[in-house]
Amino acid sequence: MKNKLGILLALVAVGSGVAWGVLRASPVDEDRFAALSGNPDNGQTVFTAAGCASCHHAPDAEKDAKLILTGGQKFPSDFGTFIAPNISSDPVHGIGGWSLTEFASAVTKGVSPDGAHYYPAFPYTSYTKMTDQDVVDLWAYMQTLPASDAPSQPHEVGFPFNIRASLGGWKLLFMSDEWVVQNVSTEAETKGRYLVEALAHCGECHSPRNALGGLDRNNWLAGAPNPAGDGRIPALTPNQLDWASEDIAYYLESGFTPDFDSVGGHMVEVVDNFAKLSAEDRTAVAQYLKALPTAD
Amino acid sequence: MKAILTFATAASIAFVGSAMAQEDFSANLKARQGQFRILAINLGILGDMAKGKMDYDAAAAEAAAHSIHGVSMVHQAALWPEGSDNMSIDGTRALPMIWDDFADFSSKWDALGTAAENLVSVAGTGREAIGPALGQIGGTCKACHDTYRASAN
């Protein structure tokens, strides 16, 4: 912990001094999406695959109420407890008043409309790999969702992690738009890689992190402690997860493991999302996982 | 001396207290975990048919559905005595929250019964009907496990 503090303070010093230009929160270019128009139908698929509602629905929401992105769910971590904000279409308390550029900056760069860094509990380090068309479509869809006027609650994060400027250094060290798995051999694996690494952000829970909370890309999807403190998040690499490809796809559809135990914890939300995607999408994820390199 | 005696008395009372609290729930655990095994084995038969791993057989599908329905008719109260949660004893993943709202816990089990009735009515009608009916059953498993069961390991 002391070590963590030291490194972070050093980052803060760097962030606030010499390299300010590199570390500041810079939004995406205004004209990047100019030629694209949003398709809300595909946006809905992106929204489901990206699991937006799973974290942003109200803590006790069920069924259709999960589409009211009022926020309030708590996510404990080594750095404090993050509370999902209101990202409903409400223009005051949600994101209804944002421009497409502001939305894209938030989702793909972790930069807020007023130029602050978001904490990476918001998985923009995965969403940074989202295609421009999917970003535009997602925005088109999210504007059709209901508004909630519940104010966002502040995160429960203490010093020094409450200094958001330090996240500029964090991003420089740990944010990359390169694929973790460079070699994919089939169309299905390529699609699976996009779903796993970009949209569904599986690595955020299934990969271990270093002392500063950066993902350990050398142990990609090799399992990790549960930040919520309840058990361990299992490995998905083929040497650990010996399920057949069709068993993985069936699990994502039905929530049943090969021996017909049922899914639990936050993964219930993930399976609910995957069940709404196409059978091809679920198979693609399975193919990608089966082709994963074995962790060291 | 007096202090030592008082301490010893307090310690022995505490010991007796904890020994009394440690009731033997092994039969309850075996019963409730056994019923989930019966469910899993029969869901496996239907699941293999739905996935195409096993040829569809109407009689076998109906038998599995009846077994699942039969388990769903076992009243649960006797299997879940208070104190048989994962904080109090080993060998279970049952969260103490079950006993905070036992009525809700019971209603989750009743939902399995409803889904099982549907499964019984469609299992013999053909392979295509099994997937969606299993999906319903799975939904009831998730709904309960999400709230009342601890994660593995």
Short mmCIF file of N, CA, C and O in Angstrom, two decimals, chain A residues 230-232 247 250 256 259-263 265 268 271-272, chain B residues 40 43-44 47 51 53 134 138 141-142 145-146 149 151 153:
data_model
loop_
_atom_site.label_atom_id
_atom_site.label_comp_id
_atom_site.label_asym_id
_atom_site.label_seq_id
_atom_site.Cartn_x
_atom_site.Cartn_y
_atom_site.Cartn_z
N ASP A 230 -15.70 -11.28 -2.90
CA ASP A 230 -16.44 -12.54 -2.81
C ASP A 230 -15.85 -13.55 -3.79
O ASP A 230 -16.16 -13.54 -4.97
N GLY A 231 -14.96 -14.41 -3.30
CA GLY A 231 -14.40 -15.46 -4.14
C GLY A 231 -13.45 -14.95 -5.20
O GLY A 231 -12.94 -13.84 -5.12
N ARG A 232 -13.20 -15.77 -6.22
CA ARG A 232 -12.25 -15.46 -7.28
C ARG A 232 -12.96 -15.45 -8.62
O ARG A 232 -13.86 -16.25 -8.85
N ASP A 247 -20.13 -25.69 -25.34
CA ASP A 247 -20.53 -25.53 -23.94
C ASP A 247 -20.41 -24.08 -23.49
O ASP A 247 -21.22 -23.58 -22.71
N TYR A 250 -23.25 -22.22 -25.04
CA TYR A 250 -24.51 -22.55 -24.37
C TYR A 250 -24.59 -21.88 -22.99
O TYR A 250 -25.66 -21.43 -22.57
N PHE A 256 -26.20 -22.04 -17.97
CA PHE A 256 -25.89 -23.36 -17.41
C PHE A 256 -24.44 -23.75 -17.73
O PHE A 256 -24.02 -23.69 -18.89
N ASP A 259 -21.95 -29.00 -16.34
CA ASP A 259 -22.58 -29.95 -15.42
C ASP A 259 -23.87 -29.38 -14.80
O ASP A 259 -24.33 -29.82 -13.76
N PHE A 260 -24.44 -28.40 -15.50
CA PHE A 260 -25.74 -27.84 -15.14
C PHE A 260 -25.82 -27.28 -13.73
O PHE A 260 -26.81 -27.37 -13.04
N ASP A 261 -24.72 -26.66 -13.34
CA ASP A 261 -24.80 -25.69 -12.26
C ASP A 261 -25.22 -24.39 -12.96
O ASP A 261 -25.19 -24.31 -14.19
N SER A 262 -25.62 -23.39 -12.20
CA SER A 262 -26.06 -22.17 -12.89
C SER A 262 -25.17 -20.99 -12.54
O SER A 262 -24.52 -20.97 -11.50
N VAL A 263 -25.17 -20.03 -13.46
CA VAL A 263 -24.33 -18.84 -13.34
C VAL A 263 -24.69 -18.07 -12.07
O VAL A 263 -25.82 -18.11 -11.60
N GLY A 265 -23.58 -14.40 -9.34
CA GLY A 265 -22.92 -13.10 -9.16
C GLY A 265 -23.18 -12.14 -10.31
O GLY A 265 -24.22 -12.20 -10.97
N VAL A 268 -24.36 -13.11 -13.90
CA VAL A 268 -25.76 -13.27 -14.28
C VAL A 268 -26.16 -12.18 -15.27
O VAL A 268 -26.81 -12.43 -16.29
N VAL A 271 -24.57 -12.85 -18.71
CA VAL A 271 -25.28 -13.90 -19.46
C VAL A 271 -26.61 -13.37 -19.98
O VAL A 271 -26.99 -13.65 -21.12
N ASP A 272 -27.31 -12.57 -19.17
CA ASP A 272 -28.56 -11.97 -19.65
C ASP A 272 -28.31 -11.18 -20.93
O ASP A 272 -29.13 -11.19 -21.85
N ALA B 40 -29.63 -31.17 -11.57
CA ALA B 40 -28.55 -30.99 -12.54
C ALA B 40 -28.46 -32.17 -13.50
O ALA B 40 -28.28 -31.99 -14.71
N LEU B 43 -31.43 -31.94 -15.87
CA LEU B 43 -31.25 -30.81 -16.78
C LEU B 43 -30.19 -31.15 -17.81
O LEU B 43 -30.28 -30.73 -18.97
N GLY B 44 -29.18 -31.92 -17.39
CA GLY B 44 -28.12 -32.33 -18.31
C GLY B 44 -28.66 -33.18 -19.45
O GLY B 44 -28.28 -33.00 -20.61
N GLY B 47 -30.57 -30.82 -21.63
CA GLY B 47 -29.64 -29.88 -22.25
C GLY B 47 -28.88 -30.53 -23.40
O GLY B 47 -28.70 -29.92 -24.45
N LYS B 51 -28.95 -29.21 -27.17
CA LYS B 51 -27.71 -28.84 -27.86
C LYS B 51 -27.43 -29.75 -29.05
O LYS B 51 -26.54 -29.49 -29.84
N LYS B 53 -26.35 -32.82 -28.67
CA LYS B 53 -25.30 -33.77 -28.29
C LYS B 53 -25.89 -35.17 -28.13
O LYS B 53 -25.17 -36.16 -28.13
N LEU B 134 -35.99 -24.85 -20.95
CA LEU B 134 -34.81 -24.89 -20.09
C LEU B 134 -34.35 -23.49 -19.73
O LEU B 134 -33.89 -23.24 -18.61
N GLY B 138 -33.55 -22.09 -16.13
CA GLY B 138 -32.28 -21.43 -15.82
C GLY B 138 -32.49 -20.05 -15.23
O GLY B 138 -31.77 -19.64 -14.31
N CYS B 141 -33.13 -20.43 -11.61
CA CYS B 141 -31.89 -20.77 -10.86
C CYS B 141 -31.10 -19.49 -10.59
O CYS B 141 -30.70 -19.22 -9.46
N LYS B 142 -30.91 -18.70 -11.69
CA LYS B 142 -30.12 -17.47 -11.58
C LYS B 142 -30.74 -16.52 -10.58
O LYS B 142 -30.04 -15.92 -9.76
N HIS B 145 -29.89 -17.81 -7.09
CA HIS B 145 -28.45 -17.85 -6.80
C HIS B 145 -27.84 -16.46 -6.73
O HIS B 145 -26.91 -16.21 -5.96
N ASP B 146 -28.36 -15.57 -7.56
CA ASP B 146 -27.81 -14.22 -7.61
C ASP B 146 -27.89 -13.55 -6.25
O ASP B 146 -27.01 -12.79 -5.86
N ARG B 149 -26.84 -17.24 -2.99
CA ARG B 149 -25.74 -18.19 -2.96
C ARG B 149 -24.41 -17.46 -3.11
O ARG B 149 -24.27 -16.61 -3.99
N SER B 151 -20.42 -17.07 -4.21
CA SER B 151 -19.65 -17.56 -5.36
C SER B 151 -18.83 -18.77 -4.95
O SER B 151 -18.51 -18.94 -3.78
N ASN B 153 -15.54 -21.00 -4.45
CA ASN B 153 -14.21 -20.77 -3.83
C ASN B 153 -13.88 -19.38 -3.32
O ASN B 153 -14.40 -18.39 -3.58
#
